[in-house]
Protein backbone atom coordinates (compact mmCIF):
# COMPACT_ATOMS: atom_id res chain seq x y z
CA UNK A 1 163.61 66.63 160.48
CA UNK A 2 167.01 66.33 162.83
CA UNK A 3 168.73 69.12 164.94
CA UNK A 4 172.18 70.47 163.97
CA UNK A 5 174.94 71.10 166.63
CA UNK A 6 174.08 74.46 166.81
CA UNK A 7 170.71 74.08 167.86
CA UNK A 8 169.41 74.89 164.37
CA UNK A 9 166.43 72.45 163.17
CA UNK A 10 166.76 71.38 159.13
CA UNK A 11 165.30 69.90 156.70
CA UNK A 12 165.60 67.45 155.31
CA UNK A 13 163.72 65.36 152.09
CA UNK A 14 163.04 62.15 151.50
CA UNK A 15 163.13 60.80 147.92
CA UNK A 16 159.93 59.04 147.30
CA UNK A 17 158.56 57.60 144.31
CA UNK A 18 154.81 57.97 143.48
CA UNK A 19 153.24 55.11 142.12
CA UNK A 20 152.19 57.28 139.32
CA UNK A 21 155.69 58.47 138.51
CA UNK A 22 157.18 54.97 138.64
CA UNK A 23 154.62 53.34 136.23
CA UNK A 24 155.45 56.20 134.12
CA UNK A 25 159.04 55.14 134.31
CA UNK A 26 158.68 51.56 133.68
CA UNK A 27 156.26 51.88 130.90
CA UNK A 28 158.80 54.21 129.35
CA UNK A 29 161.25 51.72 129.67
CA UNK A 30 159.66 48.72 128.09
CA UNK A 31 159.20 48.92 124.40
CA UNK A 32 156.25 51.26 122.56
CA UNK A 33 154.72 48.98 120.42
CA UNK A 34 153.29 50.38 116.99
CA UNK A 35 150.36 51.92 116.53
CA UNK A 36 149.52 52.99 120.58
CA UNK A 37 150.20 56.32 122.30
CA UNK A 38 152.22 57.43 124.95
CA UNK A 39 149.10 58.24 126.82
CA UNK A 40 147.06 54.98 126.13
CA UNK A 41 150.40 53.42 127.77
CA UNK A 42 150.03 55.48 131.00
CA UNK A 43 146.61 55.46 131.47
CA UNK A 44 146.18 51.92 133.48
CA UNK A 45 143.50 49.36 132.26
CA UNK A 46 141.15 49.57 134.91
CA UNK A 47 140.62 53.06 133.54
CA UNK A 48 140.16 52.60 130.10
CA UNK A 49 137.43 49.61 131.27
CA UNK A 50 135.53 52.30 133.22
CA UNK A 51 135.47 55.36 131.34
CA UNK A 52 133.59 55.45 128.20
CA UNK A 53 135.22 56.99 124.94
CA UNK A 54 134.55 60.15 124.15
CA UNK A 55 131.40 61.21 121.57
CA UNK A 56 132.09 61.80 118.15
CA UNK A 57 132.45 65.61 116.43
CA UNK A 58 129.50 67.38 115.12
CA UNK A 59 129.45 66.37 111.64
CA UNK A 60 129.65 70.13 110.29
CA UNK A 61 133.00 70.31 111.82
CA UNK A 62 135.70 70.10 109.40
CA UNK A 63 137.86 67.26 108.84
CA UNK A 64 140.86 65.75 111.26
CA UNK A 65 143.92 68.18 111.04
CA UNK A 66 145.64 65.63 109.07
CA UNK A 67 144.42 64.61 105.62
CA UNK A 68 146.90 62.37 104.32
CA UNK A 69 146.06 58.97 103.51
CA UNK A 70 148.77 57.45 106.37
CA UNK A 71 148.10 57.42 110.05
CA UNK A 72 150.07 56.99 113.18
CA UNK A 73 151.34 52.96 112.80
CA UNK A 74 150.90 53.24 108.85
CA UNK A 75 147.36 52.15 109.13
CA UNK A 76 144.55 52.44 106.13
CA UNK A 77 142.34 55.44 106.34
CA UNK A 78 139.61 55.59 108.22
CA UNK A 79 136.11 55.06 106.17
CA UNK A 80 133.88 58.33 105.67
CA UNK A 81 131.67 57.02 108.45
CA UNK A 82 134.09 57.62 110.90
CA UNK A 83 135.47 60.49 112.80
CA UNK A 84 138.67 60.69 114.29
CA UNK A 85 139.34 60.83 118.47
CA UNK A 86 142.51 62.70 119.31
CA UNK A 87 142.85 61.93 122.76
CA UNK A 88 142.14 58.20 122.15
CA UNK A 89 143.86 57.75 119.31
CA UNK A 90 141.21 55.80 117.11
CA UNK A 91 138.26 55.73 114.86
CA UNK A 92 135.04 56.16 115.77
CA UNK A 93 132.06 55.47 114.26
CA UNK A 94 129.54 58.36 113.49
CA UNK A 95 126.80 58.23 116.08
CA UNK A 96 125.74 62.42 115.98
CA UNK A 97 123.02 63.28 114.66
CA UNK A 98 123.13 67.54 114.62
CA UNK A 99 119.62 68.68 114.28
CA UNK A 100 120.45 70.81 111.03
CA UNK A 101 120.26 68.48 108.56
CA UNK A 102 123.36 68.58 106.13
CA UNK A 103 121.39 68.95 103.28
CA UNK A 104 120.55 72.40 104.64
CA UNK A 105 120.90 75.88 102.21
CA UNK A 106 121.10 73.41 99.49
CA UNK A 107 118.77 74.23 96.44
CA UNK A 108 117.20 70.68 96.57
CA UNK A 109 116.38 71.59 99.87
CA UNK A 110 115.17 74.21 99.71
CA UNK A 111 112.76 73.45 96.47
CA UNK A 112 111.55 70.93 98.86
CA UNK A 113 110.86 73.25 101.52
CA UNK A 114 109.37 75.95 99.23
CA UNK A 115 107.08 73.03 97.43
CA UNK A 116 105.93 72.05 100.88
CA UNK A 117 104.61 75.23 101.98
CA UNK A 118 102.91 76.03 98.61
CA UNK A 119 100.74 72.60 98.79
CA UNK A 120 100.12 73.95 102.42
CA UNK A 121 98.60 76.88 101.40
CA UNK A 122 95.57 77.52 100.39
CA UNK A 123 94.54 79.40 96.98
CA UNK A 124 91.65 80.65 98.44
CA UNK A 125 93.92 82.95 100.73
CA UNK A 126 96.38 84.80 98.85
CA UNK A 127 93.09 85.33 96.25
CA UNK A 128 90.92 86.90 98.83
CA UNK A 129 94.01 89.07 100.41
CA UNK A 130 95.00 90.50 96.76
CA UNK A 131 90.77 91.29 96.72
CA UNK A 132 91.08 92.81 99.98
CA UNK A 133 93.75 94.89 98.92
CA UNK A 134 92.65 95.66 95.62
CA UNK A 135 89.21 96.71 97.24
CA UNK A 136 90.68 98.99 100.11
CA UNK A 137 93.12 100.68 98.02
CA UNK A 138 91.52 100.96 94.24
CA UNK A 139 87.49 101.15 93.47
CA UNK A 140 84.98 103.94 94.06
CA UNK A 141 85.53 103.57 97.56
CA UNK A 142 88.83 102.68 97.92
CA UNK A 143 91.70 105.24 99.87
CA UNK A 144 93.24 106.19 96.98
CA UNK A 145 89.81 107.44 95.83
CA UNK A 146 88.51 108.87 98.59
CA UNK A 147 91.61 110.78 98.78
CA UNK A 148 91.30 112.18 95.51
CA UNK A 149 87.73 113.30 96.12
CA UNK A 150 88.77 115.08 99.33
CA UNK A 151 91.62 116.86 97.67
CA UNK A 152 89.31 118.39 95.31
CA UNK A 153 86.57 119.06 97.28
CA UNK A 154 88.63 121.39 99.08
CA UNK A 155 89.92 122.48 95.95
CA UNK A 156 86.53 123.69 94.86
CA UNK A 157 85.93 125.11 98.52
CA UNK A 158 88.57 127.57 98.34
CA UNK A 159 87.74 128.58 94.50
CA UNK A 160 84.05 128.84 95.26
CA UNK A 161 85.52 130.98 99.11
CA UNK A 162 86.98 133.59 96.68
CA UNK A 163 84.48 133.90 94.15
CA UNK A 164 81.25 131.88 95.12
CA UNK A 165 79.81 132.62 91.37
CA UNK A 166 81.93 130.06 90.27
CA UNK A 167 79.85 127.45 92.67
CA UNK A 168 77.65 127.06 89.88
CA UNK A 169 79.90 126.34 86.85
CA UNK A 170 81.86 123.76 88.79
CA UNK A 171 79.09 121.51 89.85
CA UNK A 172 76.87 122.47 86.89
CA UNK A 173 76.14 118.99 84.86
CA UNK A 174 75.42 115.58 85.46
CA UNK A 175 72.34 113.93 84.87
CA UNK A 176 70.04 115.98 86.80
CA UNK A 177 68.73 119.38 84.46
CA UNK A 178 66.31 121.22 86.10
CA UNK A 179 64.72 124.25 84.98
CA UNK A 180 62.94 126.91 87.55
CA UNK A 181 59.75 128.29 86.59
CA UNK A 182 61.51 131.97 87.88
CA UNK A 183 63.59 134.23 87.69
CA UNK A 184 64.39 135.48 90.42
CA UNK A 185 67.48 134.82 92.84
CA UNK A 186 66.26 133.87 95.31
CA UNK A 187 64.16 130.91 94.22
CA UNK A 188 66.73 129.94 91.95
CA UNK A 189 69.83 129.81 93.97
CA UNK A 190 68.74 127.92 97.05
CA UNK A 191 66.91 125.46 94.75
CA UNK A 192 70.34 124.64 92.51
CA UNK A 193 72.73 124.36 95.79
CA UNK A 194 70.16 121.71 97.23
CA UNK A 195 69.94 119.97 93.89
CA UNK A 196 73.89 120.02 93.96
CA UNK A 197 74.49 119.35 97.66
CA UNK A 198 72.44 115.93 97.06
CA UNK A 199 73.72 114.46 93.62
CA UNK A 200 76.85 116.06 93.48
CA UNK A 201 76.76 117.72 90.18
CA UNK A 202 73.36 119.43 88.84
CA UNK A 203 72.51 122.02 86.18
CA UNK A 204 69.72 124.55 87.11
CA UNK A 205 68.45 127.53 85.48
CA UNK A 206 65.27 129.56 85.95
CA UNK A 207 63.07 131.12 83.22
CA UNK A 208 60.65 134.43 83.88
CA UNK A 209 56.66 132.98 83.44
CA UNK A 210 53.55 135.18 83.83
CA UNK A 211 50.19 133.42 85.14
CA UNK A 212 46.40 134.56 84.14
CA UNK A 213 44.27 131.92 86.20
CA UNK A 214 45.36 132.42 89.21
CA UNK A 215 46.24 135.37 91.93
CA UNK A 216 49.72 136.18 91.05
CA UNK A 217 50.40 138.76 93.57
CA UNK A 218 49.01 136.64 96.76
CA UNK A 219 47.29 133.26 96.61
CA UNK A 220 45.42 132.80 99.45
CA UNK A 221 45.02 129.24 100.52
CA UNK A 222 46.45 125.83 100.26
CA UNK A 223 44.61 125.06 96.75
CA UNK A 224 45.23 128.51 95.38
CA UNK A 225 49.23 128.17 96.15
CA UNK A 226 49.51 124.98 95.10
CA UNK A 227 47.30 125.66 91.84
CA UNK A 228 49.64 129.19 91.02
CA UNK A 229 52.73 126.45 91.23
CA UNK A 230 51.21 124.11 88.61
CA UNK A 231 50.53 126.89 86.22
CA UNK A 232 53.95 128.19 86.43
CA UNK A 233 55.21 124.89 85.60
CA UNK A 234 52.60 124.39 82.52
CA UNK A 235 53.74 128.69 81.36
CA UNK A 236 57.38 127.35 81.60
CA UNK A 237 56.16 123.98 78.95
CA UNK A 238 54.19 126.16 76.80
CA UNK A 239 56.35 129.38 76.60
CA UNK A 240 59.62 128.14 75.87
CA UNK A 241 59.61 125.48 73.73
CA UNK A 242 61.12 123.30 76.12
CA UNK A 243 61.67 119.41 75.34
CA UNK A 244 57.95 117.74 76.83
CA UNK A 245 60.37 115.33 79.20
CA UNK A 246 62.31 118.57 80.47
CA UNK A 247 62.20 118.56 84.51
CA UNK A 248 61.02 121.47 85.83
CA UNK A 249 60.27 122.83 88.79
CA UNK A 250 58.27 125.61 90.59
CA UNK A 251 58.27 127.43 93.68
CA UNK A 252 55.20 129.92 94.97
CA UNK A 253 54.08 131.49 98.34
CA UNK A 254 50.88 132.22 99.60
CA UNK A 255 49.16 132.99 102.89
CA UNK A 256 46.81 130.31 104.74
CA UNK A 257 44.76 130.61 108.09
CA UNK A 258 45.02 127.95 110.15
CA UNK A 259 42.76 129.32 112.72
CA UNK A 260 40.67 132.93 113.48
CA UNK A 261 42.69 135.86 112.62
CA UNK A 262 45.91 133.31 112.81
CA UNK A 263 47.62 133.83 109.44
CA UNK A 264 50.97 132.78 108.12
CA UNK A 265 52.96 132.95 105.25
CA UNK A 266 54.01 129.75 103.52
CA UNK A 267 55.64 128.68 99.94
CA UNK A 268 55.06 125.38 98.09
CA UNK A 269 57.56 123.42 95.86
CA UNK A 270 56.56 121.13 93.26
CA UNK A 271 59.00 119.24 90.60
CA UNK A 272 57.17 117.67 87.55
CA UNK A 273 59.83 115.02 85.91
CA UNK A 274 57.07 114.01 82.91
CA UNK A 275 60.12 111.47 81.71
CA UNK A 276 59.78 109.00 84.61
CA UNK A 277 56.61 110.01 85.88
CA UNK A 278 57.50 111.76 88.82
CA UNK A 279 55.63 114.55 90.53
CA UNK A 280 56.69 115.42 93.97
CA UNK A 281 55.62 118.66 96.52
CA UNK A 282 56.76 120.08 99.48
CA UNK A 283 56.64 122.87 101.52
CA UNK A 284 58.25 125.38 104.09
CA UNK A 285 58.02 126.45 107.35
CA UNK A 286 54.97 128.61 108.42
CA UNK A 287 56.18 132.46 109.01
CA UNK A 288 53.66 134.02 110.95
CA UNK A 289 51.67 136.90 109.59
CA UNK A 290 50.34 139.94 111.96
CA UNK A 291 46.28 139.62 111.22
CA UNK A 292 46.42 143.20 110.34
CA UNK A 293 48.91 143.20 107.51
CA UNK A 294 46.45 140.76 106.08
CA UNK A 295 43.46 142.92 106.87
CA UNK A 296 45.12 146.16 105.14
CA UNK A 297 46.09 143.46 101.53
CA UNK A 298 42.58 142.92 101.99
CA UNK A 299 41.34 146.90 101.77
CA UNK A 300 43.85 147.65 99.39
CA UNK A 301 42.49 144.67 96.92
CA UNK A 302 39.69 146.04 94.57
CA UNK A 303 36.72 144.31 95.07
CA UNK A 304 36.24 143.69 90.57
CA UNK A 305 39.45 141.93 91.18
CA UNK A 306 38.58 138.98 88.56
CA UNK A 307 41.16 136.63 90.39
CA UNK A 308 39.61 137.54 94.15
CA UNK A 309 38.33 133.58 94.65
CA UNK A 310 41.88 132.50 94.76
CA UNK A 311 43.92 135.39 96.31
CA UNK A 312 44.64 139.54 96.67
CA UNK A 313 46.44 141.87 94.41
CA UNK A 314 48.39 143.39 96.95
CA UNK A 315 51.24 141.30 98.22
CA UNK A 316 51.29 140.68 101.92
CA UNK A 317 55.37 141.20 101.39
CA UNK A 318 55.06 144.77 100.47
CA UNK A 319 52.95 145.73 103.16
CA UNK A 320 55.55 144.57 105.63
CA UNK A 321 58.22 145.63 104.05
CA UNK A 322 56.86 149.38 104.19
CA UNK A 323 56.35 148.53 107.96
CA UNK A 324 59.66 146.95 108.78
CA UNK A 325 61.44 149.43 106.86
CA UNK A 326 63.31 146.78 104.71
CA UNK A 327 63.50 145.56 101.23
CA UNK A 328 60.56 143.47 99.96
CA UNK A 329 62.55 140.25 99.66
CA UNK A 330 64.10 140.99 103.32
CA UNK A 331 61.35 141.00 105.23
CA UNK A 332 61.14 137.64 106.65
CA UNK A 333 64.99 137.89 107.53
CA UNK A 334 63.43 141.11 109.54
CA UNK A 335 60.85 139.58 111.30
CA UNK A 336 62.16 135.93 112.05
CA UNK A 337 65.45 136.30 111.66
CA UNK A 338 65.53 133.42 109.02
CA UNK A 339 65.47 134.14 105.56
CA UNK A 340 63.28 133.46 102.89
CA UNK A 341 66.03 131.75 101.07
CA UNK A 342 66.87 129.85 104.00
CA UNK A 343 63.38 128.14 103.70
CA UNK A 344 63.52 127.53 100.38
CA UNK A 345 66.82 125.70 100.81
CA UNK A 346 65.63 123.55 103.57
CA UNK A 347 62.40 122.73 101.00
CA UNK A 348 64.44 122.37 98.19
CA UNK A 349 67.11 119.85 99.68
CA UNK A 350 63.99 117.78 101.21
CA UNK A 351 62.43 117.86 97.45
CA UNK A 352 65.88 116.71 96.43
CA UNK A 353 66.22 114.02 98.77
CA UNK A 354 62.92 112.75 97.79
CA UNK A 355 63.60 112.78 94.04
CA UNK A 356 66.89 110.93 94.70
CA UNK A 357 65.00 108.04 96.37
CA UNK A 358 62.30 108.05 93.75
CA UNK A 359 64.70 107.68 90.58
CA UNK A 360 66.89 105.43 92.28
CA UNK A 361 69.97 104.78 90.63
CA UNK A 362 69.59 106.09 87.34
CA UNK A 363 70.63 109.70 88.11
């Protein structure tokens, strides 16, 4: 930097040559021989000698922008081995090894692939998954039947909700026929919805019998009630013509005192199945019985009653029904608050139960 005359500095610059810029110059100057770069010819040779040359392109890339067979200096193409360098200007050989293979998405691949994991597996498997599937969804227990036996369960409910007389036509049938040695309602009823609440389907009808050896009206005593069941059953065989291995089954209450003056009322159930051999009993709850209503059957019983060893001719039933102001079949419902057909049910579906585990599975 100098000062002018009028006190004004300047500038001034100083033409310098780098040593970059003149090698540049002189290179330029000699004569490019075939074959090299202008870059290879500026780079010096203590830099080539130090740096290493660059790696190789993945071999999924495509190939070098030029495809003609001619290179730069009219050499031979390269082999396939090879890849080109552009910033070095030469071949090099392939060294990378990309970790998807280049065989890959090609069939014989992937047949090889596929027949590797099949010997891999094991039969056994896939056979006890299709099993396990085939079990949970199909069978008598699978979902698909389970659902189907919900769906018309509730089917039934609400047919058998607006008229329940069609209860017994739906789950009438089956293997289980029993006949009732009775008539009436309400033996017969409670004793076909146990029978049907425990095997499903059941067909149950009751017949009207008459006995002669034993106290009709009002047995009196274990062996007296349990003797008027038996020869209902043995009216219903003789009577009726029914088949000899025809099921039936009988139900009969009588009074027993369990201590002095302590009476109750009590009813007996007893299935004969002649077929398999099967006689089974069982009995309700004890309803208690004022000693006085028994007292007053007593009176009203004629002493020539030929039947007296085993029971009265007056019913115990009537007597409190007069008392309780209530029909004759309702009087247990008055005094207890539980129904006679209530009992019978709870009898009935024990009887059931009982005859379920005794045939096993051939009902």
């Amino acid at each position: 930097m100098q000062d002018d005359s009028n006190g004004e500095s300047s500038f001034e610059f100083v033409d310098r040559k780098l040593e970059g810029i003149s090698l540049v110059d002189n290179a330029m100057k000699q004569e490019v021989p075939s074959g090299a770069s202008l870059v290879s010819l500026a780079m010096p040779t203590s830099v080539h000698s130090v740096v290493e040359p660059p790696s190789a392109l993945p071999s999924f890339m495509g190939p070098p922008p030029s495809t003609s067979t001619e290179t730069v200096g009219g050499s031979q193409p390269p082999p396939e081995s090879s890849s080109y360098n552009p910033a070095a200007g030469a071949f090099y050989p392939k060294t990378f090894s990309p970790v998807i293979p280049a065989s890959k998405g090609s069939d014989a691949s992937l047949n090889t692939v596929d027949s590797a994991v099949e010997g891999e597996t094991d039969p056994g498997v896939s056979s006890q998954l299709l099993g396990w599937v085939k079990g949970a969804v199909g069978g008598s227990a699978g979902i698909l039947s389970r659902v189907t036996e919900k769906a018309k369960s509730s089917m039934n409910s609400m047919i058998t909700t607006l008229d329940p007389q069609m209860k017994e036509f739906l789950y009438s049938g089956g293997a289980v026929d029993i006949i009732v040695a009775s008539d009436k309602e309400v033996k017969v009823s409670p004793v076909r919805e146990a029978f049907q609440a425990v095997f499903g389907k059941a067909t149950v009808t009751g017949l009207q019998v008459n006995t002669s050896t034993v106290a009709a009206a009002q047995p009196v005593g274990f062996a007296a009630g349990v003797k008027a069941a038996e020869e209902r059953i043995s009216a219903v065989r003789s009577s009726n013509n029914i088949p000899p291995e025809q099921s039936v089954l009988a139900v009969e209450n009588f009074l027993v005192e369990v201590g002095e003056n302590k009476w109750f009322d009590v009813g007996v159930l007893i299935l004969s199945d002649p077929a398999r051999g099967i006689t089974l009993e069982t009995f309700t709850q004890l309803t208690p019985v004022p000693a006085a209503i028994v007292a007053m059957a007593q009176e009203d019983t004629p002493a020539e009653y030929p039947l007296r060893w085993s029971g009265l001719s007056v019913t115990v039933g009537s007597i409190m029904a007069n008392n309780l102001q209530v029909s004759h079949s309702e009087w247990h419902q008055a005094l207890t608050g539980v129904s006679r057909r209530e009992m019978i049910l709870v009898a009935a579906k024990v009887l059931a139960g009982l005859y379920k585990s005794s045939v096993g599975p051939i009902l």
